[in-house]
Tab-separated table of C-alpha atoms in Angstrom:
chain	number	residue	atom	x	y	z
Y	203	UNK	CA	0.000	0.000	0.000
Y	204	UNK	CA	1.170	3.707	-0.589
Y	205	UNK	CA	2.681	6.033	2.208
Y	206	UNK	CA	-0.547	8.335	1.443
Y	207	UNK	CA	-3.233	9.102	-0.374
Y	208	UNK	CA	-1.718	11.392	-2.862
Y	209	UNK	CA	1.469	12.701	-3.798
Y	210	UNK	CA	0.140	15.935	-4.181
Y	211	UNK	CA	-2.679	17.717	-2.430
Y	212	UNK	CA	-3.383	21.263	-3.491
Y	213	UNK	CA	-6.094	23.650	-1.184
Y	214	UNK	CA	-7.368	26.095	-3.469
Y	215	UNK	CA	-8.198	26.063	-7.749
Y	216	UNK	CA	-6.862	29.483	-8.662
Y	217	UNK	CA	-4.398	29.863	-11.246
Y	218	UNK	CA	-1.118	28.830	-9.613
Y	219	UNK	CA	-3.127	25.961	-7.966
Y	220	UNK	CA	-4.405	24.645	-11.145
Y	221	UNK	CA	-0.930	25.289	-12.968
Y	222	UNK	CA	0.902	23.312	-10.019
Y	223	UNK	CA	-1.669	21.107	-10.053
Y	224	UNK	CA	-1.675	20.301	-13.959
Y	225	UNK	CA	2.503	20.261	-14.253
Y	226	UNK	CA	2.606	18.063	-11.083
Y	227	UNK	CA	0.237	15.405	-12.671
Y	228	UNK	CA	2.454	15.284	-16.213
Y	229	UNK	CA	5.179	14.666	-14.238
Y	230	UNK	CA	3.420	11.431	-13.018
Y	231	UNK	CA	2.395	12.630	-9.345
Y	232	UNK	CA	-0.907	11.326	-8.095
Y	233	UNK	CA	-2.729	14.986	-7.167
Y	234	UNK	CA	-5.909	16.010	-6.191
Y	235	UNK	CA	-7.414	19.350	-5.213
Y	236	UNK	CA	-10.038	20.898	-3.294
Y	237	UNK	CA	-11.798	24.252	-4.218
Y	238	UNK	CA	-14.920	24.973	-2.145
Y	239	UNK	CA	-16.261	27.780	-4.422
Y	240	UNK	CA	-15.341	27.500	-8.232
Y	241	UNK	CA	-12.688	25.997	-9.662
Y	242	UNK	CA	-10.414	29.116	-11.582
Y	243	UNK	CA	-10.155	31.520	-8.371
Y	244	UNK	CA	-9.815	35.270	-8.342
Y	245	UNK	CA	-8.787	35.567	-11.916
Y	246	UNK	CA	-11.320	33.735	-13.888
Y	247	UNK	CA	-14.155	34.180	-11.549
Y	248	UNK	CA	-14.163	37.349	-9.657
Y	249	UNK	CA	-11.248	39.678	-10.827
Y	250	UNK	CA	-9.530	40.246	-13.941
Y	251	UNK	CA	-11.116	37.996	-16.777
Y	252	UNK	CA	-14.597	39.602	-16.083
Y	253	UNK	CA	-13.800	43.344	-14.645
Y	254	UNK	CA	-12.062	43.041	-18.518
Y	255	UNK	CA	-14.766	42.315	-20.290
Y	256	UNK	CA	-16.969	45.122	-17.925
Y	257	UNK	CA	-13.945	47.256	-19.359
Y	258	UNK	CA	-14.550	46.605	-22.655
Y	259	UNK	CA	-18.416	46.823	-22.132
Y	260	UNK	CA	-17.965	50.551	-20.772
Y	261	UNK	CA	-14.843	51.948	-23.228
Y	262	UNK	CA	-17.293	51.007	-26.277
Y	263	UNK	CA	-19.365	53.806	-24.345
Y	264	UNK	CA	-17.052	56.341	-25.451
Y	265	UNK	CA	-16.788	55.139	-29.201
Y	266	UNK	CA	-20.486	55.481	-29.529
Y	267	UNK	CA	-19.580	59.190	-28.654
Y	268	UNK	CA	-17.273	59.714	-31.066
Y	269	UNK	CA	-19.422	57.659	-33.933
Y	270	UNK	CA	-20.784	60.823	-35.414
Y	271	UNK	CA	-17.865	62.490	-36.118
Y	272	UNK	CA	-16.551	59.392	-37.189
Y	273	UNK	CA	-19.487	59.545	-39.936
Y	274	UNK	CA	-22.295	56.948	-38.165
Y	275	UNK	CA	-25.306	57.892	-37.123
Y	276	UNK	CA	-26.889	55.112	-34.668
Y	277	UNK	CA	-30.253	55.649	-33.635
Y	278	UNK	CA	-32.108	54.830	-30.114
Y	279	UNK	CA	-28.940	53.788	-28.671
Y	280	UNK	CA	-28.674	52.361	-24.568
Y	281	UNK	CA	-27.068	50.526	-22.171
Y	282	UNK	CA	-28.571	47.784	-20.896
Y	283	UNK	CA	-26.604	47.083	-17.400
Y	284	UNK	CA	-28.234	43.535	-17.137
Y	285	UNK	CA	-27.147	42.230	-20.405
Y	286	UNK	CA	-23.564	42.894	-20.187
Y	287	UNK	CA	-23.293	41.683	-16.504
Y	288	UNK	CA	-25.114	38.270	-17.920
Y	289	UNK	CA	-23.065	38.000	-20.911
Y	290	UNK	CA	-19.643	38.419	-18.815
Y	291	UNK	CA	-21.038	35.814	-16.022
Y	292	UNK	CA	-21.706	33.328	-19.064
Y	293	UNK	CA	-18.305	33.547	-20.010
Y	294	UNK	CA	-17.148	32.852	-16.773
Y	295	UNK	CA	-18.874	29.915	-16.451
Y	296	UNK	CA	-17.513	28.867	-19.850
Y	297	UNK	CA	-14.365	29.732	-18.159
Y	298	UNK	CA	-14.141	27.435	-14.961
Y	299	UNK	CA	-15.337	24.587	-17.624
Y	300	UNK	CA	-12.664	25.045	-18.951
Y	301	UNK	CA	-10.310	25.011	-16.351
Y	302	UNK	CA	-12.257	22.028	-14.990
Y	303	UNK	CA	-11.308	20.421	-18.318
Y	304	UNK	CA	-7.453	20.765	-17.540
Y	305	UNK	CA	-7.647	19.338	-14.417
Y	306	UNK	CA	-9.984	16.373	-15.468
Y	307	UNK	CA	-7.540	15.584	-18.495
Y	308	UNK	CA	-4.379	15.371	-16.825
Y	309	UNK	CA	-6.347	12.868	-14.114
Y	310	UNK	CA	-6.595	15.299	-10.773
Y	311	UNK	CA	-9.455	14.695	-8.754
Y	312	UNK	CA	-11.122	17.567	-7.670
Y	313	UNK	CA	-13.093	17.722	-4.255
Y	314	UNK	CA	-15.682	20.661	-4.516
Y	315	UNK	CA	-15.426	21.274	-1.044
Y	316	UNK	CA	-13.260	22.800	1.537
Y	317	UNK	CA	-10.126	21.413	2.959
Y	318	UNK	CA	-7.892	22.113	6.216
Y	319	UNK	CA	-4.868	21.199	7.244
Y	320	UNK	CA	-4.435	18.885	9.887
Y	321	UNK	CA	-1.069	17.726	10.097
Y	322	UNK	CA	2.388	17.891	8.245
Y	323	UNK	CA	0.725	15.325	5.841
Y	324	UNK	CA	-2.619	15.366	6.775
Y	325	UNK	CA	-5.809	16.870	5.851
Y	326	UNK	CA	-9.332	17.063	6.532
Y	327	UNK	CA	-12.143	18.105	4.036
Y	328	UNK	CA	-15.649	19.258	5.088
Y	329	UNK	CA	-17.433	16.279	4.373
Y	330	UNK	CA	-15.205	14.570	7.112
Y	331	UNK	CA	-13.150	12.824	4.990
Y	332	UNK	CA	-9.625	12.373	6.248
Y	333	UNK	CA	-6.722	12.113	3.383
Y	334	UNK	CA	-2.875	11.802	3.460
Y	335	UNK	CA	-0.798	13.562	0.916
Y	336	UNK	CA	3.033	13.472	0.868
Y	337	UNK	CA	3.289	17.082	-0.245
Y	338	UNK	CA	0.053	19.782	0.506
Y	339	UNK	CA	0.420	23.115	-1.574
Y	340	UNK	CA	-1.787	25.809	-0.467
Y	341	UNK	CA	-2.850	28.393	-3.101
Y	342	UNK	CA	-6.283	29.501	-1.946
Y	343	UNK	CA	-5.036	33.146	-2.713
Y	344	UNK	CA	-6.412	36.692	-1.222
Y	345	UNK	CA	-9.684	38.106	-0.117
Y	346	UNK	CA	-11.156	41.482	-0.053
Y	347	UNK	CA	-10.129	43.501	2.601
Y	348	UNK	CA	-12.839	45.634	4.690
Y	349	UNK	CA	-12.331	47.970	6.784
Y	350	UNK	CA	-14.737	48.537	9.814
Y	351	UNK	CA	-17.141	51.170	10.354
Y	352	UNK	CA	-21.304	50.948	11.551
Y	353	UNK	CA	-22.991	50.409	8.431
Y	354	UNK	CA	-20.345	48.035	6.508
Y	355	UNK	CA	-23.054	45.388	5.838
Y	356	UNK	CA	-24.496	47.689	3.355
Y	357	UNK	CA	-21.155	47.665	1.413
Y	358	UNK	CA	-20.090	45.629	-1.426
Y	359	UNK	CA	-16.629	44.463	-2.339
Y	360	UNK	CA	-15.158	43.953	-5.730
Y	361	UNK	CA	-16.795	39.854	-5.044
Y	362	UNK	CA	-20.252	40.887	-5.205
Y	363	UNK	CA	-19.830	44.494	-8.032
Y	364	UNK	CA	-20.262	41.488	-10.700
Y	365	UNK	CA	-23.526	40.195	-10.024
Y	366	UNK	CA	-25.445	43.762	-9.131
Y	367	UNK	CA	-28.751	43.927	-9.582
Y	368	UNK	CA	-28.607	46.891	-11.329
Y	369	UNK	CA	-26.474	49.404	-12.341
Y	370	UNK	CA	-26.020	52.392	-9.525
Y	371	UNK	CA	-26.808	55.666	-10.853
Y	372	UNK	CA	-24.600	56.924	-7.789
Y	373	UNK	CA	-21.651	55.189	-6.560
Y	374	UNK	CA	-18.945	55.458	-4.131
Y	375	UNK	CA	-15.738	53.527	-4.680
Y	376	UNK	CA	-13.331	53.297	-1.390
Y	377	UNK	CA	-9.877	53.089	-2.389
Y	378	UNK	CA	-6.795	53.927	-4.230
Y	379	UNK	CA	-5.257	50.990	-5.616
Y	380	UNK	CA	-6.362	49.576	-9.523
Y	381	UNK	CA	-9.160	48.046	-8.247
Y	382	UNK	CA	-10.857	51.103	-6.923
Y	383	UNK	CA	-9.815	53.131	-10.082
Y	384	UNK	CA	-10.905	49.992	-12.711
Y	385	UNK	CA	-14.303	49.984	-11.819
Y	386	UNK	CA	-14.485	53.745	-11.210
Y	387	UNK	CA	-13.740	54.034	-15.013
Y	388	UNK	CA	-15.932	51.295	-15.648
Y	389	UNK	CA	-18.567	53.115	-13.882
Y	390	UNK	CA	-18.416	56.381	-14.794
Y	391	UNK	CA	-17.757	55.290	-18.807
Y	392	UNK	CA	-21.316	53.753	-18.457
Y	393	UNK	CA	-23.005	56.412	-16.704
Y	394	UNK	CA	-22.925	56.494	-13.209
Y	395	UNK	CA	-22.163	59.085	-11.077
Y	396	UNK	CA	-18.442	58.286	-9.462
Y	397	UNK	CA	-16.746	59.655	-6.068
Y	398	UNK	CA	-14.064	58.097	-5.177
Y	399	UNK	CA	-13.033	58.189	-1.683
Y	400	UNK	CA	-9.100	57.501	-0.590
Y	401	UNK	CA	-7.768	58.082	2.922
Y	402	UNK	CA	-4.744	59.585	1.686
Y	403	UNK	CA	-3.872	62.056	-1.247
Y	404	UNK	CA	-2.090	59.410	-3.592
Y	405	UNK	CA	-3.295	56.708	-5.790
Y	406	UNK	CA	-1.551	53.734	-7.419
Y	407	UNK	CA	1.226	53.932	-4.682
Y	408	UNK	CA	3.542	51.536	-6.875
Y	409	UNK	CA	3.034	53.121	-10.382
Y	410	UNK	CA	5.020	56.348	-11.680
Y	411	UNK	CA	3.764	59.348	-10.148
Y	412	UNK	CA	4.023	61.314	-13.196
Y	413	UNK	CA	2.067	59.129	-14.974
Y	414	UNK	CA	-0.554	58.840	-12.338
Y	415	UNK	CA	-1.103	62.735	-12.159
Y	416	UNK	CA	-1.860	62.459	-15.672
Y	417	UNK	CA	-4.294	59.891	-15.241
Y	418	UNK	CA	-5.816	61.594	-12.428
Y	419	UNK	CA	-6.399	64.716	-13.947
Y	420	UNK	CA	-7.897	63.016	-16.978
Y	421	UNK	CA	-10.452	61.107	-14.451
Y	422	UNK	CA	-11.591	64.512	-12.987
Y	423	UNK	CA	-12.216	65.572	-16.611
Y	424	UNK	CA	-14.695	62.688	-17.140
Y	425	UNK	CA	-16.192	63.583	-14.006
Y	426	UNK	CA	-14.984	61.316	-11.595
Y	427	UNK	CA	-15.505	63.199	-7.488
Y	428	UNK	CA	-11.877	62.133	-5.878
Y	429	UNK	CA	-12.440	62.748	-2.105
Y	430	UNK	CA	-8.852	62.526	-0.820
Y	431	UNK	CA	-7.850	62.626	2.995
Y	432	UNK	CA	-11.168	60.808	3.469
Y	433	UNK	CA	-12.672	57.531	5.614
Y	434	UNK	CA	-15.904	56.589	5.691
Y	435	UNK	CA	-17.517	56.871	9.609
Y	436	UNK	CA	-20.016	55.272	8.478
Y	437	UNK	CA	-23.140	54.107	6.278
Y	438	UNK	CA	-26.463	54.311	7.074
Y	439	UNK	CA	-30.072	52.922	4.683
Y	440	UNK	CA	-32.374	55.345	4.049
Y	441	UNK	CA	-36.263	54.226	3.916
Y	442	UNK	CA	-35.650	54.669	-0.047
Y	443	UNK	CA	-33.047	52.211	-0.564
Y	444	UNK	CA	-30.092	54.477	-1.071
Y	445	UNK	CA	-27.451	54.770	1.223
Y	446	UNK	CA	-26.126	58.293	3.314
Y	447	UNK	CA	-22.208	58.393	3.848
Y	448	UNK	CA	-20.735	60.108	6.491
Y	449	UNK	CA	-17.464	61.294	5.977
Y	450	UNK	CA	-16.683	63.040	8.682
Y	451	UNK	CA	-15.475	66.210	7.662
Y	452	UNK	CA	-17.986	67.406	5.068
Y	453	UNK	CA	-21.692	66.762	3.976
Y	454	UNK	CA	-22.766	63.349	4.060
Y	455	UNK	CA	-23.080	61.841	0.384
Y	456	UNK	CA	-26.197	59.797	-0.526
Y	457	UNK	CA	-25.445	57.036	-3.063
Y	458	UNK	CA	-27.038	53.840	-4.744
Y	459	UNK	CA	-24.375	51.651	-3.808
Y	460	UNK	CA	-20.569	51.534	-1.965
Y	461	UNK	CA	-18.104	49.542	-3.350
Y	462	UNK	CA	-14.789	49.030	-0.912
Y	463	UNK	CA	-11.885	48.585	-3.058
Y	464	UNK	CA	-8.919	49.289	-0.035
Y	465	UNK	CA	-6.756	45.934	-1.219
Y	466	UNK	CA	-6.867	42.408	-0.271
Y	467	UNK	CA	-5.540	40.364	2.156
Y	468	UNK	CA	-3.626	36.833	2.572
Y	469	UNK	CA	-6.459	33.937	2.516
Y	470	UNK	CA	-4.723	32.278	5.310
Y	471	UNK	CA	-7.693	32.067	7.870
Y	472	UNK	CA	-9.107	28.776	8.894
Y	473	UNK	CA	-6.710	26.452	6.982
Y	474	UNK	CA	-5.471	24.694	10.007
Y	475	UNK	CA	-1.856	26.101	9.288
Y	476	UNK	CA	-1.102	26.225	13.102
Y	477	UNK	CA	-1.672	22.306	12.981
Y	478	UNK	CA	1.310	22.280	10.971
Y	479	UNK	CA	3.627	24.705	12.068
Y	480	UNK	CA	3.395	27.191	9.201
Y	481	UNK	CA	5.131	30.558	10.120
Y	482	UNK	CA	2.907	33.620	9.158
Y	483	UNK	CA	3.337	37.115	8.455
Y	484	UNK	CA	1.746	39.811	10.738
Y	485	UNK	CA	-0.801	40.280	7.579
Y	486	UNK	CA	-1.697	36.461	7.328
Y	487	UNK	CA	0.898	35.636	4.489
Y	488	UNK	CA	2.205	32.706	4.778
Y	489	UNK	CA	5.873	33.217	4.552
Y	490	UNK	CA	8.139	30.702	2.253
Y	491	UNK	CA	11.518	30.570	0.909
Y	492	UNK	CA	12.734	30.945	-3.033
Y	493	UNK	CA	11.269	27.749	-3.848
Y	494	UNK	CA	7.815	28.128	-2.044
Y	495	UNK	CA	8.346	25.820	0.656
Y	496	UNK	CA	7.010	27.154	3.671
Y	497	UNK	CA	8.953	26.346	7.128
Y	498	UNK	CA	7.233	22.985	7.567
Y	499	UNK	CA	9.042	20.555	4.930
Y	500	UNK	CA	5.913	19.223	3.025
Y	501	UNK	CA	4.005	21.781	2.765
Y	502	UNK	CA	4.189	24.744	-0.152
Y	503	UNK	CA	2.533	27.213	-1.016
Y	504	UNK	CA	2.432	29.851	-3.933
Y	505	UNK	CA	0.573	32.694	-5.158
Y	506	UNK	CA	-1.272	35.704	-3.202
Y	507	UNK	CA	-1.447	33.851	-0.309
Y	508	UNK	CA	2.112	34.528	0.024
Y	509	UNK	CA	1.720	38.157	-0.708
Y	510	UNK	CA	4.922	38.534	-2.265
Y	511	UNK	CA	3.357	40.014	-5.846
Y	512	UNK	CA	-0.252	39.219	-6.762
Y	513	UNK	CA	-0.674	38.947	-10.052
Y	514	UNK	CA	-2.097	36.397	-11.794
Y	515	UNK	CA	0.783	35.384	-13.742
Y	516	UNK	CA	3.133	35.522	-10.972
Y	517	UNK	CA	0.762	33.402	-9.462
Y	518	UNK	CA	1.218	30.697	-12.561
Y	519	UNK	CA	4.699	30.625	-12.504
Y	520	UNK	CA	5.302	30.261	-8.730
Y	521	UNK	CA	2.989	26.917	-9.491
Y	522	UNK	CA	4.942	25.878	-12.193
Y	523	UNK	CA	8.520	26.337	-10.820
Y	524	UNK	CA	6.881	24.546	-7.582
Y	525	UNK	CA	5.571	22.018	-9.830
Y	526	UNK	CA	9.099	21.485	-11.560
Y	527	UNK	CA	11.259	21.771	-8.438
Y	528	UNK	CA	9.134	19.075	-5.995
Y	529	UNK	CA	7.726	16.399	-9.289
Y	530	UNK	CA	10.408	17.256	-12.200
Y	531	UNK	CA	13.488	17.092	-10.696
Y	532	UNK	CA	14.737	20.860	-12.235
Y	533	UNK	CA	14.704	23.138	-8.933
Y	534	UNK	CA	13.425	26.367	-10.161
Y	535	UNK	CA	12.989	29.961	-8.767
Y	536	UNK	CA	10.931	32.821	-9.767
Y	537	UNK	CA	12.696	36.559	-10.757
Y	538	UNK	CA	10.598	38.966	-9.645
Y	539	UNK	CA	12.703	41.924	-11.138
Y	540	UNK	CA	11.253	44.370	-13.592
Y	541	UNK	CA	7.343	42.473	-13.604
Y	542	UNK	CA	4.871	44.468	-15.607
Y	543	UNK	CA	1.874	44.928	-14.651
Y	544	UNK	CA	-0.761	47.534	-15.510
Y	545	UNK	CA	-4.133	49.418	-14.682
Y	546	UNK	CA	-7.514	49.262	-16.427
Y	547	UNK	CA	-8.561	52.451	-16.017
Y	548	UNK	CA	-10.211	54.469	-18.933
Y	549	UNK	CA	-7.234	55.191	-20.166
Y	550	UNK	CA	-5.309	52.557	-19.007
Y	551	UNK	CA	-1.710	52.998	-17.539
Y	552	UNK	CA	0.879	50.179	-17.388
Y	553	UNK	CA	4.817	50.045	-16.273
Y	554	UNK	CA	8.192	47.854	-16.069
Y	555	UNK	CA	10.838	48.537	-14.109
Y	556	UNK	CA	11.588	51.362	-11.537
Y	557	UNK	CA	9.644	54.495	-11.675
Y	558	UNK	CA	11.194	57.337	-11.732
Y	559	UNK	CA	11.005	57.916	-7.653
Y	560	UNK	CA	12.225	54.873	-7.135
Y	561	UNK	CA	15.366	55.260	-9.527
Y	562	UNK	CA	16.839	58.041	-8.254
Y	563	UNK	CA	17.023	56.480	-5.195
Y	564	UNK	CA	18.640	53.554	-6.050
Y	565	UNK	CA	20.847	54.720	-8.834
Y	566	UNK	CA	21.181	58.431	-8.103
Y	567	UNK	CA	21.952	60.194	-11.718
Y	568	UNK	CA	19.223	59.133	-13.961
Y	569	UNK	CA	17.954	60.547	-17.497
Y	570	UNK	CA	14.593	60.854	-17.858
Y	571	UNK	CA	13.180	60.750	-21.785
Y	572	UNK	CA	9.588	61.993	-22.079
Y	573	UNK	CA	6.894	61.880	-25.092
Y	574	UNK	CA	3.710	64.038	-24.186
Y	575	UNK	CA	1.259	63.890	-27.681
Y	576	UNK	CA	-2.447	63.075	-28.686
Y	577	UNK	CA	-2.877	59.715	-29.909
Y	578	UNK	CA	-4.606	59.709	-32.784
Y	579	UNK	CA	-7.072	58.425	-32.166
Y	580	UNK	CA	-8.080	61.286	-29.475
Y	581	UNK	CA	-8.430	63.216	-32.739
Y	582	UNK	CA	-12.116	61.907	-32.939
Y	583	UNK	CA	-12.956	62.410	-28.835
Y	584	UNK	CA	-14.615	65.732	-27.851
Y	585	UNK	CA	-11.700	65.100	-25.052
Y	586	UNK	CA	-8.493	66.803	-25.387
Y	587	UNK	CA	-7.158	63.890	-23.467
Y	588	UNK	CA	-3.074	63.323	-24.474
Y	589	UNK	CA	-0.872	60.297	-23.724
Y	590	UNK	CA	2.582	60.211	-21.815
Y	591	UNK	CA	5.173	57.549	-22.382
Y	592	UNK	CA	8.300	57.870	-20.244
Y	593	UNK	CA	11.753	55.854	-20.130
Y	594	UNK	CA	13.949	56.493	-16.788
Y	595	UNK	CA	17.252	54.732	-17.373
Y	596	UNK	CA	21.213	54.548	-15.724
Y	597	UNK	CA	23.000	58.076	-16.668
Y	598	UNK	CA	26.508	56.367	-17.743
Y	599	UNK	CA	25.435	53.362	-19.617
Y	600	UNK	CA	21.699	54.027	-20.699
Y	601	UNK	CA	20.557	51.267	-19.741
Y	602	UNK	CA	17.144	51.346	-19.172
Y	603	UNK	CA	15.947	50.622	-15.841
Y	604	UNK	CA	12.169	51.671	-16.268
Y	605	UNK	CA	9.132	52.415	-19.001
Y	606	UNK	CA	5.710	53.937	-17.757
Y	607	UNK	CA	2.599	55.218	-20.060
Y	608	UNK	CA	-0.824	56.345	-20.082
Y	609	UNK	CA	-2.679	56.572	-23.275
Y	610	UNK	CA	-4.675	54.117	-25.090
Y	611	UNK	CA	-4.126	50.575	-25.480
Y	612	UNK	CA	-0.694	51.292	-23.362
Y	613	UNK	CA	-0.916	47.533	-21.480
Y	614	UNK	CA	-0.918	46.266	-25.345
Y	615	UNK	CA	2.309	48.156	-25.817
Y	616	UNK	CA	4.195	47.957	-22.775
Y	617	UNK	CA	4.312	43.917	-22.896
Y	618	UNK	CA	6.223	44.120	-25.685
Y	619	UNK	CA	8.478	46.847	-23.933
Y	620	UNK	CA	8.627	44.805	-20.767
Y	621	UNK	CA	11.108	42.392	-22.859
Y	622	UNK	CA	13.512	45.023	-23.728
Y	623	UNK	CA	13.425	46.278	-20.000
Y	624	UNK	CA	14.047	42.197	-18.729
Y	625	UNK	CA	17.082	41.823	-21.174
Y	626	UNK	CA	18.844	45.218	-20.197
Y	627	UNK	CA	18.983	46.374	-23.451
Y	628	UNK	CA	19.664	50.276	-23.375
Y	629	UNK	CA	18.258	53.540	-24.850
Y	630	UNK	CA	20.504	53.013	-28.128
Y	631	UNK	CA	18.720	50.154	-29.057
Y	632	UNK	CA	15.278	51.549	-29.222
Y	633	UNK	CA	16.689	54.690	-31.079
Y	634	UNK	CA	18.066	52.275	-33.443
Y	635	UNK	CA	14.351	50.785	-34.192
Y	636	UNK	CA	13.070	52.210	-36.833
Y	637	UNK	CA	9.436	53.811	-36.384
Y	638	UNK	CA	6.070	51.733	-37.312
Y	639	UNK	CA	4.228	55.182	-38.620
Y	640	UNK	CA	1.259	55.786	-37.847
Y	641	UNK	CA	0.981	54.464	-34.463
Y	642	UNK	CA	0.749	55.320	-30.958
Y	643	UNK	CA	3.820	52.759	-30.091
Y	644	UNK	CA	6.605	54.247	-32.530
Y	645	UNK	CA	6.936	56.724	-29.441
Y	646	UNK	CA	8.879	54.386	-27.402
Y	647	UNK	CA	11.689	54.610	-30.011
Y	648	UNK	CA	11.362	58.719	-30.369
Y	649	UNK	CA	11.508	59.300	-27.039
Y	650	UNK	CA	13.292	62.421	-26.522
């Protein structure tokens, strides 16, 4: 008879718990995994896939504006919240078949339930079950975090925004991070009136603060409310449905609906790490070493859980090198230097590298090469709205050490940037590019 159960046991279906998963079974390990809400996790159910497609939904908003002067004339048109929130949740579902799919070929049994940790090798899942697993990988990734005020349980988080009712004509989005300023462009693109409420006067802490001016001041000109130095105190119903804010040090706001978008946290409760030993961060992270092994032997873990970057692709390839280093005998680590990484808002902003802050400090004498112009395709918008692309790179050699934008389809671009960033290369070799005329991404190699 086998040691145990399974050679693998993953908690949590996410993406870096399916990845694991998936690699771990090719490599001939017996796994299994439990998810006790939907197999594809933050990602593909709740966070980027759909607020994407709600993106999409709401920027086609604006090209309706600009149809006329484009030469169209379309008649009767509206938005109809409803069927774009149904049409996004269908494709979710489509989605976590899909993943389901993966799993089920590659011959990983999945246990639609929840699972805790009861030992070094042991686990328990709701049901009662009791399994045995040589190695346990946790990946159940990061939750909402909400802060606490009277009135709360009125609030949504970005979990439930997807699977509203209706669309709020007012809303109030807490927060200052991309998740706060996604779905205040989503919201305001489709009509709603947006205040945004941040405790502090900065947003996007870890992007370019250039570039995040310039975004801000093109969200005020769409008519976005930014309430900085402000908390909620709290949230009371009104006999109408809507909901009054208090604020504390000004007029209390009366909105549809709040969303709290003020960052998520480690999805470490309840797992029955303790059992094992698992040392923790103060903020629930579970803390591992460069091969995702936390400090008890046989148990791993990857992803936001770990709270060392979350993204979803980080996410992946922690899984993967996990995958490699415990079932494929090639020990693997993840570099975690110059990760892009970007923000939906309308437009969207994206980066690689060190901002500019952050390479002066670290490098001291920097050049700074700038490109401030109206795409062209602003040309059609009643918005004088222009774009910013900016390189920051090493005085002496050139080398470029970081790439920020704002403008449209800027995510689009910067991947393809992030690879010149990752391989060193230097200022020289994007002047040496030749242009690709007319378009918004032959700035990168005029940058002046």
């Amino acid at each position: 008879m086998p040691e145990y159960d399974y050679d693998l046991f993953t908690i949590g279906a996410g993406s870096g718990g399916v990845r694991a998963s998936r690699v771990a079974a090719a490599h001939g390990a017996k796994v299994a995994v439990a998810e006790e809400y939907r197999v594809g996790g933050t990602c593909v159910i709740r966070g980027c896939v759909p607020k994407k497609m709600l993106v999409y939904g709401s920027m086609f908003a604006e090209e309706l504006g600009h149809a006329e002067t484009l030469g169209w004339t379309i008649e009767g048109k509206r938005f109809d919240w409803a069927t774009l929130r149904d049409f996004v949740n269908a494709d979710v579902d489509r989605l976590e078949g899909l993943y389901g799919n993966t799993l089920a070929s590659h011959d990983v049994e999945v246990f639609a339930e929840r699972a805790t940790i009861t030992g070094p090798h042991s686990l328990r899942l709701a049901s009662g079950r009791e399994v045995t697993a040589k190695y346990i990988l946790v990946a159940t990734g990061a939750w909402p975090a909400m802060p606490e005020f009277p009135g709360l349980e009125h609030c949504i988080s970005s979990n439930e925004v997807f699977h509203l009712e209706q669309q709020p004509k007012c809303l109030m989005v807490v927060g200052g991070g991309y998740i706060a300023m996604e779905f205040a462009g989503i919201f305001n693109a489709l009509g709603s009136e947006v205040t945004v409420v941040n405790r502090t006067d900065r947003i996007l802490r870890s992007y370019d603060a250039q570039i995040v001016d310039r975004m801000l001041h093109i969200a005020m000109g769409r008519g976005i409310d930014f309430r900085m130095h402000s908390q909620i105190k709290s949230v009371e119903k009104g006999a109408d449905g809507c909901l009054v804010v208090d604020l504390g040090d000004s007029n209390p706001v009366k909105v549809d609906q709040v969303l709290i978008a003020t960052g998520r946290d480690p999805n470490s409760v309840g797992l029955g790490l303790e059992c094992a030993g698992i040392e923790m961060a103060d903020n629930g992270a579970i803390k591992v070493d460069e091969y995702n092994r936390t400090s008890c032997d046989s148990i791993y873990a990857v992803g936001d859980v770990t709270d060392r970057v979350q993204l979803t692709p980080v996410a992946i390839r922690e899984g993967h090198a996990f995958a490699d280093t415990v079932f494929g005998g090639n020990p693997r680590m993840i570099d975690y230097g110059s990760i892009p990484s970007a923000v939906f808002s309308q437009p969207p902003l994206a980066g690689v590298g060190l901002t500019e802050e952050e390479a002066r400090a670290k490098y001291g004498d920097v050049k700074v090469y700038t490109s401030d112009f109206r795409p062209m395709k602003n040309i059609f918008s009643p918005h004088a709205e222009r774009g910013l692309y900016k390189m920051i790179v090493e005085a002496t050699s050139e080398k470029v050490l970081g790439i920020h934008m704002i403008g449209p389809e800027s995510p689009e671009i910067l991947q393809a940037a992030a690879v010149a960033v990752k391989a060193g290369l230097t200022k020289q070799a994007f002047d040496d590019t030749v242009a690709l005329h007319p378009s918004m991404a032959e700035e990168l190699v005029l940058l002046k």
